[in-house]
Tab-separated table of C-alpha atoms and ligand atoms in Angstrom:
chain	number	residue	atom	x	y	z
A	1	MET	CA	91.599	114.570	133.204
A	2	GLU	CA	92.321	110.836	132.813
A	3	LYS	CA	88.710	110.124	131.950
A	4	GLU	CA	88.717	112.888	129.346
A	5	ALA	CA	91.945	111.642	127.856
A	6	MET	CA	90.526	108.117	127.558
A	7	GLU	CA	87.560	109.423	125.640
A	8	GLY	CA	89.892	111.172	123.254
A	9	HIS	CA	89.216	114.768	124.345
A	10	VAL	CA	91.763	116.919	126.089
A	11	ASN	CA	90.634	120.415	126.984
A	12	VAL	CA	93.337	122.706	128.266
A	13	MET	CA	91.976	125.871	129.913
A	14	LEU	CA	94.228	128.901	129.438
A	15	PRO	CA	94.303	131.207	132.467
A	16	GLN	CA	92.702	133.991	130.417
A	17	GLU	CA	91.710	136.169	133.382
A	18	ASN	CA	95.385	136.582	134.363
A	19	LEU	CA	96.424	137.428	130.824
A	20	ARG	CA	93.617	139.908	130.338
A	21	SER	CA	94.369	141.863	133.508
A	22	ASP	CA	97.654	142.898	131.914
A	23	LEU	CA	96.279	143.292	128.427
A	24	PRO	CA	93.246	145.531	127.919
A	25	ASN	CA	93.362	145.081	124.100
A	26	GLY	CA	93.503	141.261	124.306
A	27	GLY	CA	97.083	140.902	122.967
A	28	ILE	CA	99.850	138.788	124.539
A	29	VAL	CA	102.895	140.389	126.150
A	30	LEU	CA	106.343	138.867	126.238
A	31	GLY	CA	106.225	138.532	130.016
A	32	HIS	CA	103.816	135.626	129.545
A	33	ASP	CA	106.044	133.657	127.180
A	34	LYS	CA	107.150	131.473	130.049
A	35	GLU	CA	103.561	130.638	130.979
A	36	ILE	CA	102.790	129.838	127.350
A	37	SER	CA	105.744	127.529	126.994
A	38	THR	CA	104.771	125.770	130.252
A	39	LEU	CA	101.291	125.262	128.866
A	40	GLN	CA	102.665	123.959	125.591
A	41	GLU	CA	104.753	121.434	127.473
A	42	GLU	CA	101.663	120.441	129.423
A	43	ILE	CA	99.693	119.968	126.195
A	44	SER	CA	102.398	117.812	124.694
A	45	ALA	CA	102.565	115.693	127.882
A	46	LEU	CA	98.788	115.286	127.789
A	47	ARG	CA	98.911	114.256	124.124
A	48	SER	CA	101.476	111.622	124.908
A	49	ARG	CA	99.366	110.416	127.844
A	50	GLN	CA	96.342	110.291	125.568
A	51	ARG	CA	98.252	108.084	123.101
A	52	HIS	CA	99.300	105.810	125.948
A	53	LEU	CA	95.732	105.539	127.272
A	54	ASN	CA	94.386	104.884	123.781
A	55	ARG	CA	96.901	102.063	123.417
A	56	ARG	CA	95.791	100.610	126.745
A	57	ARG	CA	92.129	100.985	125.794
A	58	ARG	CA	92.800	99.083	122.564
A	59	GLU	CA	94.547	96.290	124.461
A	60	ALA	CA	91.722	96.109	127.019
A	61	LEU	CA	89.071	96.031	124.301
A	62	GLY	CA	90.965	93.266	122.474
A	63	LYS	CA	91.138	91.222	125.689
A	64	LEU	CA	87.469	91.809	126.463
A	65	ILE	CA	86.405	90.690	122.998
A	66	ASP	CA	88.686	87.648	123.253
A	67	LEU	CA	87.147	86.751	126.599
A	68	LYS	CA	83.680	87.002	125.123
A	69	GLY	CA	84.904	84.810	122.257
A	70	SER	CA	86.354	85.763	118.896
A	71	ILE	CA	82.957	85.098	117.425
A	72	ARG	CA	79.786	86.519	118.935
A	73	VAL	CA	76.497	85.100	117.809
A	74	PHE	CA	73.227	86.987	118.006
A	75	CYS	CA	69.810	85.812	116.962
A	76	ARG	CA	67.103	88.092	115.553
A	77	VAL	CA	63.506	86.943	115.217
A	78	ARG	CA	61.667	88.529	112.296
A	79	PRO	CA	58.281	90.060	113.148
A	80	SER	CA	55.328	87.947	112.080
A	81	ILE	CA	54.112	88.838	108.599
A	82	SER	CA	50.754	87.042	108.853
A	83	THR	CA	47.958	89.125	107.313
A	84	SER	CA	45.252	87.269	109.247
A	85	ASN	CA	43.668	88.933	112.305
A	86	ILE	CA	43.743	85.649	114.199
A	87	LYS	CA	46.721	85.646	116.522
A	88	ILE	CA	48.585	82.353	116.067
A	89	LYS	CA	50.918	81.336	118.861
A	90	SER	CA	54.510	81.236	117.612
A	91	PRO	CA	56.517	78.066	118.300
A	92	VAL	CA	59.476	80.365	119.059
A	93	THR	CA	59.796	82.052	122.456
A	94	VAL	CA	62.808	84.065	123.507
A	95	GLU	CA	64.532	85.586	126.504
A	96	GLN	CA	67.663	87.717	126.663
A	97	GLU	CA	70.028	84.911	125.588
A	98	ASN	CA	67.770	81.897	125.084
A	99	ILE	CA	65.508	80.669	122.341
A	100	ALA	CA	62.980	77.883	122.861
A	101	VAL	CA	61.306	76.179	119.903
A	102	ARG	CA	58.244	74.070	120.691
A	103	ALA	CA	56.174	72.222	118.110
A	104	VAL	CA	54.670	68.770	117.744
A	105	GLY	CA	57.544	66.362	118.410
A	106	ILE	CA	60.049	69.247	118.688
A	107	LYS	CA	61.586	70.648	121.862
A	108	LYS	CA	64.748	72.582	121.221
A	109	ASP	CA	66.494	75.091	123.481
A	110	SER	CA	69.401	77.181	122.264
A	111	SER	CA	71.438	79.976	123.664
A	112	VAL	CA	73.352	82.739	121.923
A	113	ASP	CA	75.159	85.867	123.098
A	114	ARG	CA	72.068	88.014	122.642
A	115	VAL	CA	68.575	87.552	121.269
A	116	PHE	CA	66.615	90.287	119.495
A	117	ASP	CA	62.911	89.596	119.679
A	118	GLN	CA	60.211	90.554	117.187
A	119	GLU	CA	59.908	94.039	118.677
A	120	SER	CA	63.637	94.786	118.544
A	121	THR	CA	64.734	97.841	116.598
A	122	GLN	CA	67.641	98.539	114.271
A	123	ASP	CA	69.043	100.644	117.132
A	124	ASP	CA	68.997	97.659	119.505
A	125	VAL	CA	70.930	95.537	117.023
A	126	PHE	CA	73.477	98.238	116.215
A	127	HIS	CA	74.069	98.925	119.897
A	128	GLU	CA	75.415	95.347	120.258
A	129	VAL	CA	77.363	95.423	116.992
A	130	LYS	CA	79.036	98.787	117.633
A	131	PRO	CA	81.838	97.681	120.030
A	132	ILE	CA	83.357	95.412	117.397
A	133	LEU	CA	83.795	98.391	115.067
A	134	ARG	CA	86.325	99.726	117.568
A	135	SER	CA	88.333	96.534	116.987
A	136	ALA	CA	88.330	97.227	113.245
A	137	LEU	CA	89.530	100.782	113.882
A	138	ASP	CA	92.217	99.354	116.175
A	139	GLY	CA	93.669	97.221	113.358
A	140	HIS	CA	91.823	93.876	113.567
A	141	ASN	CA	90.051	92.328	110.607
A	142	VAL	CA	86.373	92.190	111.465
A	143	CYS	CA	83.492	90.363	109.854
A	144	ILE	CA	79.799	90.996	110.472
A	145	LEU	CA	77.629	88.323	108.878
A	146	ALA	CA	73.856	88.084	108.504
A	147	PHE	CA	72.836	84.440	108.222
A	148	GLY	CA	69.434	82.751	108.013
A	149	GLN	CA	66.644	81.223	106.028
A	150	THR	CA	65.419	83.203	103.051
A	151	GLY	CA	62.968	85.972	103.954
A	152	THR	CA	63.921	86.207	107.633
A	153	GLY	CA	65.289	89.769	107.507
A	154	LYS	CA	69.015	89.571	106.743
A	155	THR	CA	68.881	92.403	104.211
A	156	TYR	CA	66.629	94.362	106.560
A	157	THR	CA	69.236	94.062	109.333
A	158	MET	CA	72.203	94.912	107.117
A	159	GLU	CA	70.810	97.506	104.700
A	160	GLY	CA	67.593	98.517	106.443
A	161	THR	CA	65.241	101.007	104.863
A	162	SER	CA	65.477	104.786	104.390
A	163	ASP	CA	63.518	105.282	107.650
A	164	ASN	CA	65.244	102.511	109.524
A	165	LEU	CA	68.883	102.351	108.519
A	166	GLY	CA	70.545	98.975	108.891
A	167	ALA	CA	73.908	97.943	110.322
A	168	VAL	CA	75.992	98.800	107.222
A	169	PRO	CA	75.056	102.491	106.848
A	170	ARG	CA	75.199	102.878	110.634
A	171	ALA	CA	78.648	101.273	110.770
A	172	ILE	CA	79.932	103.578	108.028
A	173	GLN	CA	78.562	106.568	109.948
A	174	GLU	CA	80.190	105.352	113.157
A	175	LEU	CA	83.614	104.946	111.504
A	176	PHE	CA	83.607	108.528	110.241
A	177	SER	CA	82.322	109.856	113.530
A	178	HIS	CA	85.055	108.029	115.483
A	179	ALA	CA	87.728	109.204	113.043
A	180	ALA	CA	86.641	112.828	113.546
A	181	GLN	CA	86.900	112.506	117.332
A	182	ASP	CA	90.196	110.639	117.624
A	183	THR	CA	92.873	113.304	117.770
A	184	SER	CA	95.716	110.835	118.319
A	185	SER	CA	95.406	109.065	114.924
A	186	THR	CA	94.393	109.901	111.401
A	187	TYR	CA	92.162	107.560	109.425
A	188	SER	CA	91.353	107.033	105.792
A	189	PHE	CA	88.695	104.715	104.394
A	190	SER	CA	87.958	103.005	101.116
A	191	ILE	CA	84.992	100.879	100.047
A	192	SER	CA	84.571	97.847	97.799
A	193	MET	CA	81.453	95.794	97.162
A	194	LEU	CA	81.097	92.446	95.506
A	195	GLU	CA	78.588	89.742	94.959
A	196	VAL	CA	79.331	86.029	95.166
A	197	TYR	CA	76.913	84.484	92.737
A	198	MET	CA	76.868	80.802	91.756
A	199	GLY	CA	80.553	80.514	92.639
A	200	SER	CA	81.584	83.605	90.644
A	201	LEU	CA	82.463	87.086	91.823
A	202	ARG	CA	80.983	90.317	90.523
A	203	ASP	CA	82.333	93.772	91.249
A	204	LEU	CA	79.356	95.909	92.311
A	205	LEU	CA	81.309	99.184	92.052
A	206	ALA	CA	82.983	98.583	88.690
A	207	PRO	CA	83.330	101.848	86.712
A	208	ARG	CA	81.404	100.514	83.720
A	209	GLN	CA	78.549	98.531	85.182
A	210	GLN	CA	79.094	94.899	84.467
A	211	PRO	CA	76.128	92.892	83.189
A	212	LEU	CA	73.919	91.391	85.859
A	213	PHE	CA	74.739	87.741	86.382
A	214	ARG	CA	71.053	86.877	86.358
A	215	SER	CA	70.414	88.401	82.961
A	216	ILE	CA	72.981	86.283	81.167
A	217	GLU	CA	72.723	82.664	82.118
A	218	GLY	CA	76.041	81.005	82.794
A	219	ASN	CA	77.898	84.298	82.319
A	220	THR	CA	81.251	84.249	84.036
A	221	THR	CA	82.913	87.202	82.313
A	222	CYS	CA	82.616	89.192	85.533
A	223	ASN	CA	84.642	86.674	87.437
A	224	LEU	CA	87.392	88.111	89.618
A	225	SER	CA	90.112	85.986	91.134
A	226	ILE	CA	91.213	85.690	94.728
A	227	LEU	CA	94.880	85.891	95.666
A	228	ALA	CA	96.494	85.101	98.992
A	229	THR	CA	99.573	87.233	99.650
A	230	THR	CA	102.679	85.874	101.367
A	231	SER	CA	101.697	87.740	104.540
A	232	GLY	CA	98.467	85.691	104.616
A	233	SER	CA	96.142	88.503	103.664
A	234	VAL	CA	93.606	88.003	100.906
A	235	GLN	CA	93.185	90.212	97.831
A	236	VAL	CA	90.458	90.113	95.233
A	237	GLU	CA	92.328	90.891	92.022
A	238	GLY	CA	90.902	93.821	90.065
A	239	LEU	CA	88.173	94.612	92.594
A	240	THR	CA	87.275	98.312	92.571
A	241	ASP	CA	88.326	100.000	95.789
A	242	VAL	CA	87.139	103.589	96.061
A	243	ALA	CA	88.680	106.036	98.515
A	244	VAL	CA	85.865	107.715	100.437
A	245	PRO	CA	86.965	111.015	101.989
A	246	ASP	CA	83.659	111.681	103.760
A	247	LEU	CA	80.420	110.078	104.899
A	248	LYS	CA	78.399	111.486	102.000
A	249	LYS	CA	80.693	109.915	99.395
A	250	ALA	CA	80.749	106.606	101.313
A	251	ASN	CA	76.930	106.485	101.369
A	252	GLN	CA	76.729	107.333	97.670
A	253	TRP	CA	79.022	104.442	96.751
A	254	TYR	CA	77.242	102.063	99.119
A	255	CYS	CA	73.850	102.933	97.562
A	256	ARG	CA	75.289	102.426	94.105
A	257	GLY	CA	76.561	98.943	95.031
A	258	ARG	CA	73.229	98.001	96.628
A	259	ARG	CA	71.328	98.885	93.485
A	260	SER	CA	73.478	96.494	91.456
A	261	ARG	CA	72.659	93.370	93.465
A	262	SER	CA	70.960	90.359	91.881
A	263	THR	CA	67.488	89.786	93.335
A	264	SER	CA	64.500	87.726	92.289
A	265	GLY	CA	61.059	86.774	93.572
A	266	THR	CA	60.488	83.418	95.286
A	267	ASN	CA	57.430	82.053	97.120
A	268	VAL	CA	58.850	83.250	100.416
A	269	ASN	CA	60.390	86.616	99.538
A	270	ASN	CA	59.534	88.686	96.494
A	271	VAL	CA	62.889	90.494	96.521
A	272	SER	CA	65.017	87.551	97.513
A	273	SER	CA	68.790	88.141	97.296
A	274	ARG	CA	70.171	85.471	94.995
A	275	SER	CA	73.765	85.929	96.079
A	276	HIS	CA	76.007	86.817	98.994
A	277	CYS	CA	76.631	90.553	99.085
A	278	LEU	CA	79.922	91.624	100.650
A	279	THR	CA	80.815	95.202	101.529
A	280	ARG	CA	84.431	95.787	102.490
A	281	ILE	CA	85.617	98.905	104.240
A	282	THR	CA	89.402	99.160	104.301
A	283	ILE	CA	90.624	101.204	107.234
A	284	ARG	CA	94.044	102.856	107.281
A	285	ARG	CA	95.017	104.228	110.667
A	286	CYS	CA	98.097	106.335	111.058
A	287	GLY	CA	99.149	106.996	114.631
A	288	GLY	CA	102.605	108.569	114.821
A	289	VAL	CA	105.042	106.704	112.592
A	290	THR	CA	103.122	103.469	112.048
A	291	GLU	CA	100.273	102.745	109.649
A	292	GLN	CA	97.854	99.900	110.304
A	293	VAL	CA	95.519	98.507	107.684
A	294	SER	CA	92.444	96.470	108.565
A	295	LYS	CA	89.314	95.268	106.842
A	296	LEU	CA	85.727	95.461	107.957
A	297	TRP	CA	83.542	92.990	106.056
A	298	LEU	CA	79.785	93.460	106.207
A	299	VAL	CA	78.162	90.400	104.685
A	300	ASP	CA	74.534	89.861	103.758
A	301	LEU	CA	74.562	86.137	103.070
A	302	GLY	CA	72.154	84.621	100.571
A	303	GLY	CA	69.237	82.868	102.269
A	304	SER	CA	69.479	79.196	103.096
A	305	GLU	CA	66.454	77.621	101.523
A	306	ARG	CA	64.504	74.462	100.991
A	307	LEU	CA	64.220	74.402	97.253
A	308	LEU	CA	60.800	72.711	97.165
A	309	LYS	CA	59.333	75.206	99.582
A	310	THR	CA	60.599	78.316	97.779
A	311	GLY	CA	59.002	77.071	94.547
A	312	ALA	CA	62.273	77.678	92.755
A	313	SER	CA	62.941	76.239	89.337
A	314	GLY	CA	65.489	76.681	86.548
A	315	LEU	CA	68.008	79.441	87.231
A	316	THR	CA	66.431	80.366	90.578
A	317	MET	CA	66.774	76.746	91.740
A	318	ASP	CA	70.435	76.609	90.652
A	319	GLU	CA	71.054	79.842	92.564
A	320	GLY	CA	69.439	78.357	95.671
A	321	LYS	CA	71.646	75.252	95.363
A	322	ALA	CA	74.794	77.402	94.998
A	323	ILE	CA	73.864	79.475	98.062
A	324	ASN	CA	73.233	76.333	100.114
A	325	LEU	CA	76.586	74.841	99.026
A	326	SER	CA	78.590	77.921	100.010
A	327	LEU	CA	76.741	78.235	103.321
A	328	SER	CA	77.614	74.635	104.009
A	329	ALA	CA	81.283	75.462	103.202
A	330	LEU	CA	81.066	78.353	105.671
A	331	GLY	CA	79.659	75.923	108.261
A	332	ASP	CA	82.594	73.544	107.610
A	333	VAL	CA	85.126	76.358	108.094
A	334	ILE	CA	83.468	77.333	111.349
A	335	ALA	CA	83.406	73.709	112.509
A	336	ALA	CA	87.136	73.291	111.669
A	337	LEU	CA	87.984	76.463	113.579
A	338	ARG	CA	85.960	75.188	116.496
A	339	ARG	CA	87.730	71.844	116.526
A	340	LYS	CA	91.098	73.592	116.202
A	341	ARG	CA	91.805	71.531	113.096
A	342	SER	CA	95.170	72.134	111.494
A	343	HIS	CA	93.438	72.266	108.108
A	344	VAL	CA	90.659	74.782	107.704
A	345	PRO	CA	88.822	74.213	104.404
A	346	TYR	CA	88.714	77.839	103.271
A	347	ARG	CA	89.250	76.803	99.664
A	348	ASN	CA	85.933	74.959	99.342
A	349	SER	CA	84.018	78.071	98.309
A	350	LYS	CA	84.704	81.556	97.002
A	351	LEU	CA	82.880	82.997	99.991
A	352	THR	CA	85.161	81.335	102.543
A	353	GLN	CA	88.280	82.044	100.457
A	354	ILE	CA	87.537	85.770	100.395
A	355	LEU	CA	86.874	85.857	104.122
A	356	SER	CA	89.742	83.587	105.139
A	357	ASP	CA	91.884	86.346	106.681
A	358	SER	CA	88.891	87.728	108.548
A	359	LEU	CA	87.400	84.554	110.022
A	360	GLY	CA	90.435	82.925	111.612
A	361	ASP	CA	92.622	83.756	114.563
A	362	GLY	CA	93.204	87.417	115.376
A	363	SER	CA	90.009	88.517	113.683
A	364	LYS	CA	86.656	89.291	115.278
A	365	VAL	CA	83.332	88.036	114.006
A	366	VAL	CA	79.722	88.910	114.741
A	367	MET	CA	77.122	86.633	113.239
A	368	VAL	CA	73.467	87.617	113.359
A	369	VAL	CA	71.374	84.511	112.782
A	370	HIS	CA	67.878	85.347	111.586
A	371	ILE	CA	64.886	83.140	112.261
A	372	SER	CA	61.191	83.212	111.438
A	373	PRO	CA	58.500	83.129	114.157
A	374	SER	CA	56.254	80.991	111.944
A	375	LYS	CA	55.143	77.408	112.584
A	376	ASP	CA	55.740	76.603	108.905
A	377	ASP	CA	59.421	77.448	109.235
A	378	VAL	CA	60.251	75.380	112.325
A	379	GLY	CA	62.518	72.994	110.340
A	380	GLU	CA	64.617	75.865	108.962
A	381	THR	CA	64.665	77.592	112.344
A	382	ILE	CA	66.131	74.469	113.965
A	383	CYS	CA	68.804	74.282	111.212
A	384	SER	CA	69.726	77.956	111.627
A	385	LEU	CA	69.994	77.572	115.392
A	386	GLY	CA	72.226	74.520	114.858
A	387	PHE	CA	74.502	76.683	112.699
A	388	ALA	CA	74.540	79.356	115.416
A	389	LYS	CA	75.515	76.765	118.004
A	390	ARG	CA	78.442	75.486	115.922
A	391	ALA	CA	79.661	79.037	115.318
A	392	ARG	CA	79.451	79.965	118.961
A	393	LEU	CA	81.748	77.206	120.104
A	394	ILE	CA	84.861	78.596	118.376
A	395	GLU	CA	87.670	79.087	120.836
A	396	SER	CA	89.663	82.270	120.489
A	397	SER	CA	93.104	81.056	121.531
A	398	ARG	CA	94.236	78.459	119.075
A	399	GLU	CA	97.265	77.816	117.011
A	400	LEU	CA	96.494	76.823	113.483
A	401	SER	CA	98.544	76.347	110.405
A	402	GLU	CA	95.739	77.619	108.272
A	403	VAL	CA	95.498	76.648	104.640
A	404	ARG	CA	94.205	79.638	102.715
B	501	ATP	N1	62.854	93.247	111.867
B	501	ATP	C1	62.040	93.565	110.840
B	501	ATP	N2	61.150	94.561	110.957
B	501	ATP	C2	60.336	94.891	109.925
B	501	ATP	N3	60.330	94.249	108.731
B	501	ATP	C3	61.171	93.240	108.554
B	501	ATP	C4	62.079	92.843	109.593
B	501	ATP	N4	62.805	91.804	109.136
B	501	ATP	C5	62.387	91.588	107.886
B	501	ATP	N5	61.412	92.442	107.534
B	501	ATP	C6	60.714	92.445	106.245
B	501	ATP	O1	60.571	91.087	105.800
B	501	ATP	C7	60.793	90.977	104.397
B	501	ATP	C8	61.933	89.979	104.100
B	501	ATP	O2	63.128	90.523	104.663
B	501	ATP	P1	64.540	90.496	103.902
B	501	ATP	O3	64.396	90.749	102.443
B	501	ATP	O4	65.426	91.371	104.676
B	501	ATP	O5	64.893	88.966	104.102
B	501	ATP	P2	66.231	88.191	103.695
B	501	ATP	O6	66.543	87.286	104.821
B	501	ATP	O7	67.285	89.152	103.289
B	501	ATP	O8	65.738	87.342	102.469
B	501	ATP	P3	66.590	86.664	101.252
B	501	ATP	O9	67.547	85.712	101.835
B	501	ATP	O10	65.553	85.972	100.425
B	501	ATP	O11	67.237	87.798	100.532
B	501	ATP	C9	61.097	92.387	103.897
B	501	ATP	O12	59.901	92.938	103.408
B	501	ATP	C10	61.553	93.126	105.150
B	501	ATP	O13	61.308	94.506	105.070
C-alpha cells in the first residue's frame, strides 16, 4: 500500500462479495452502513498518508537534486552532417560522462554529468531532463537551457521535429500527465514566450502579432521591461501569459510562439536562430490550503559564433555580436554563483535579468551544452566545454545577497 501511495494511486477494494450475498439486486442495505463508514475513514486516512508521503518524496527529491548539484550539465554531440562518403575521424570522442578532444596541438578532457553521443535520441535526452520537472511541480523555479555554437542542435533538442519531439513539447506533455495523476494536489498552467533580440524583448504570444525585429532595423517598439518584485521574483511587464487548461491548447500556443521567432541563414546554419527564445510555464499547485507558484523556463539560447566563420555581415553580424555579449553575461553570472560572490551581475544583460530568480539559490538548472563532431569546429567546441566546466562548478549551498 505504501508503494502505491507514493506513486500517487490509492486503490481501495470494497468487499463486494459480502455485500452482494445480502443483496441480489445490487443495492446497499442499511446494515452495511457501519462497514461503509469504516471504509470511508480508511480512505481518508490513506489520503492523509498519501499527502504525507508526497511531502516526503518532494523533500527527498529536493535533497537528491541538491546533492547532485543545483546545476546539472549535459553535453550533446550533434551527428556529423558531412555529405562526403569518406569517413573522417572526429576529434571528439565520448564516454558516459567524459569528452576527449584531440587535434593537432590540442588535448582536452572534460567531464559533465552526462554525455549524449551522436546516436543519442530525443528520448535519451528527455529521460535525463524529466526528474527536474518534478522539482518545478514541487514549487522550485527551474531552468532548462540549451547552449552551444551555432548549428550544433540546440533548437533540435528543445523544439525537435514533428517526428522527433524535443524537450519543450515533451516537458509540457509530462506536466499535464503528472497533474492528471496526482490526486493530492490540483494544478493549473499558463504559458508565455518571448525572444531576447539585440538586448530587446519581444512577446511571441502577443494578441496582435508584433512586427518581427529583423524586418525593421533598430526597432525597439516591442520592448518589454523587467521588474523585480519585493519578494525577489522577476516579472516581465506586459508579457502575455495564457492560461492553458489542457495539453492541446498548450501545444497550440507553443507552436504559435515558435512560428514567430526571428531566424536567418548563415554559412553554418540556414535557419539560424538570431535570438534567445524563452518559453515560460507558470505552475500553480494547490494542495489543501496552500498555493505554490513556480516557473519552468525552457531556453533555446542563440548560438555562440565566430563572426568571420559564419560569414555574417550587417544586421546578421550585429545580431551575432549581441548574442555573444549576452552569453558572456550568462557566463559571468554563472562564474559569480560558482565563486559565491556577494554580487551576482544579473543586470548586465536582459537574458540574465529575466532568469535571475531561476538561476540562483533554491532554483534548479539543467544546461545542455551542444558541440559539433567536426574538425573545423574544434575551437568552438573547446570554448563550449569551458563554459560547461564553469557552470558545473556551482555549489548548491551558498548564502548570497543577490543583486537582481
Ligand atoms: N541530434 C540531431 N539529430 C539529427 N539532426 C540534428 C541533430 N542536431 C541537430 N540536427 C540538425 O542540424 C541542423 C542544425 O540544428 P539546429 O538548428 O537545431 O542548431 P542550433 O544550435 O539551434 O543553431 P542556431 O544557434 O544557429 O540556431 C538542423 O538541420 C537540425 O535538424
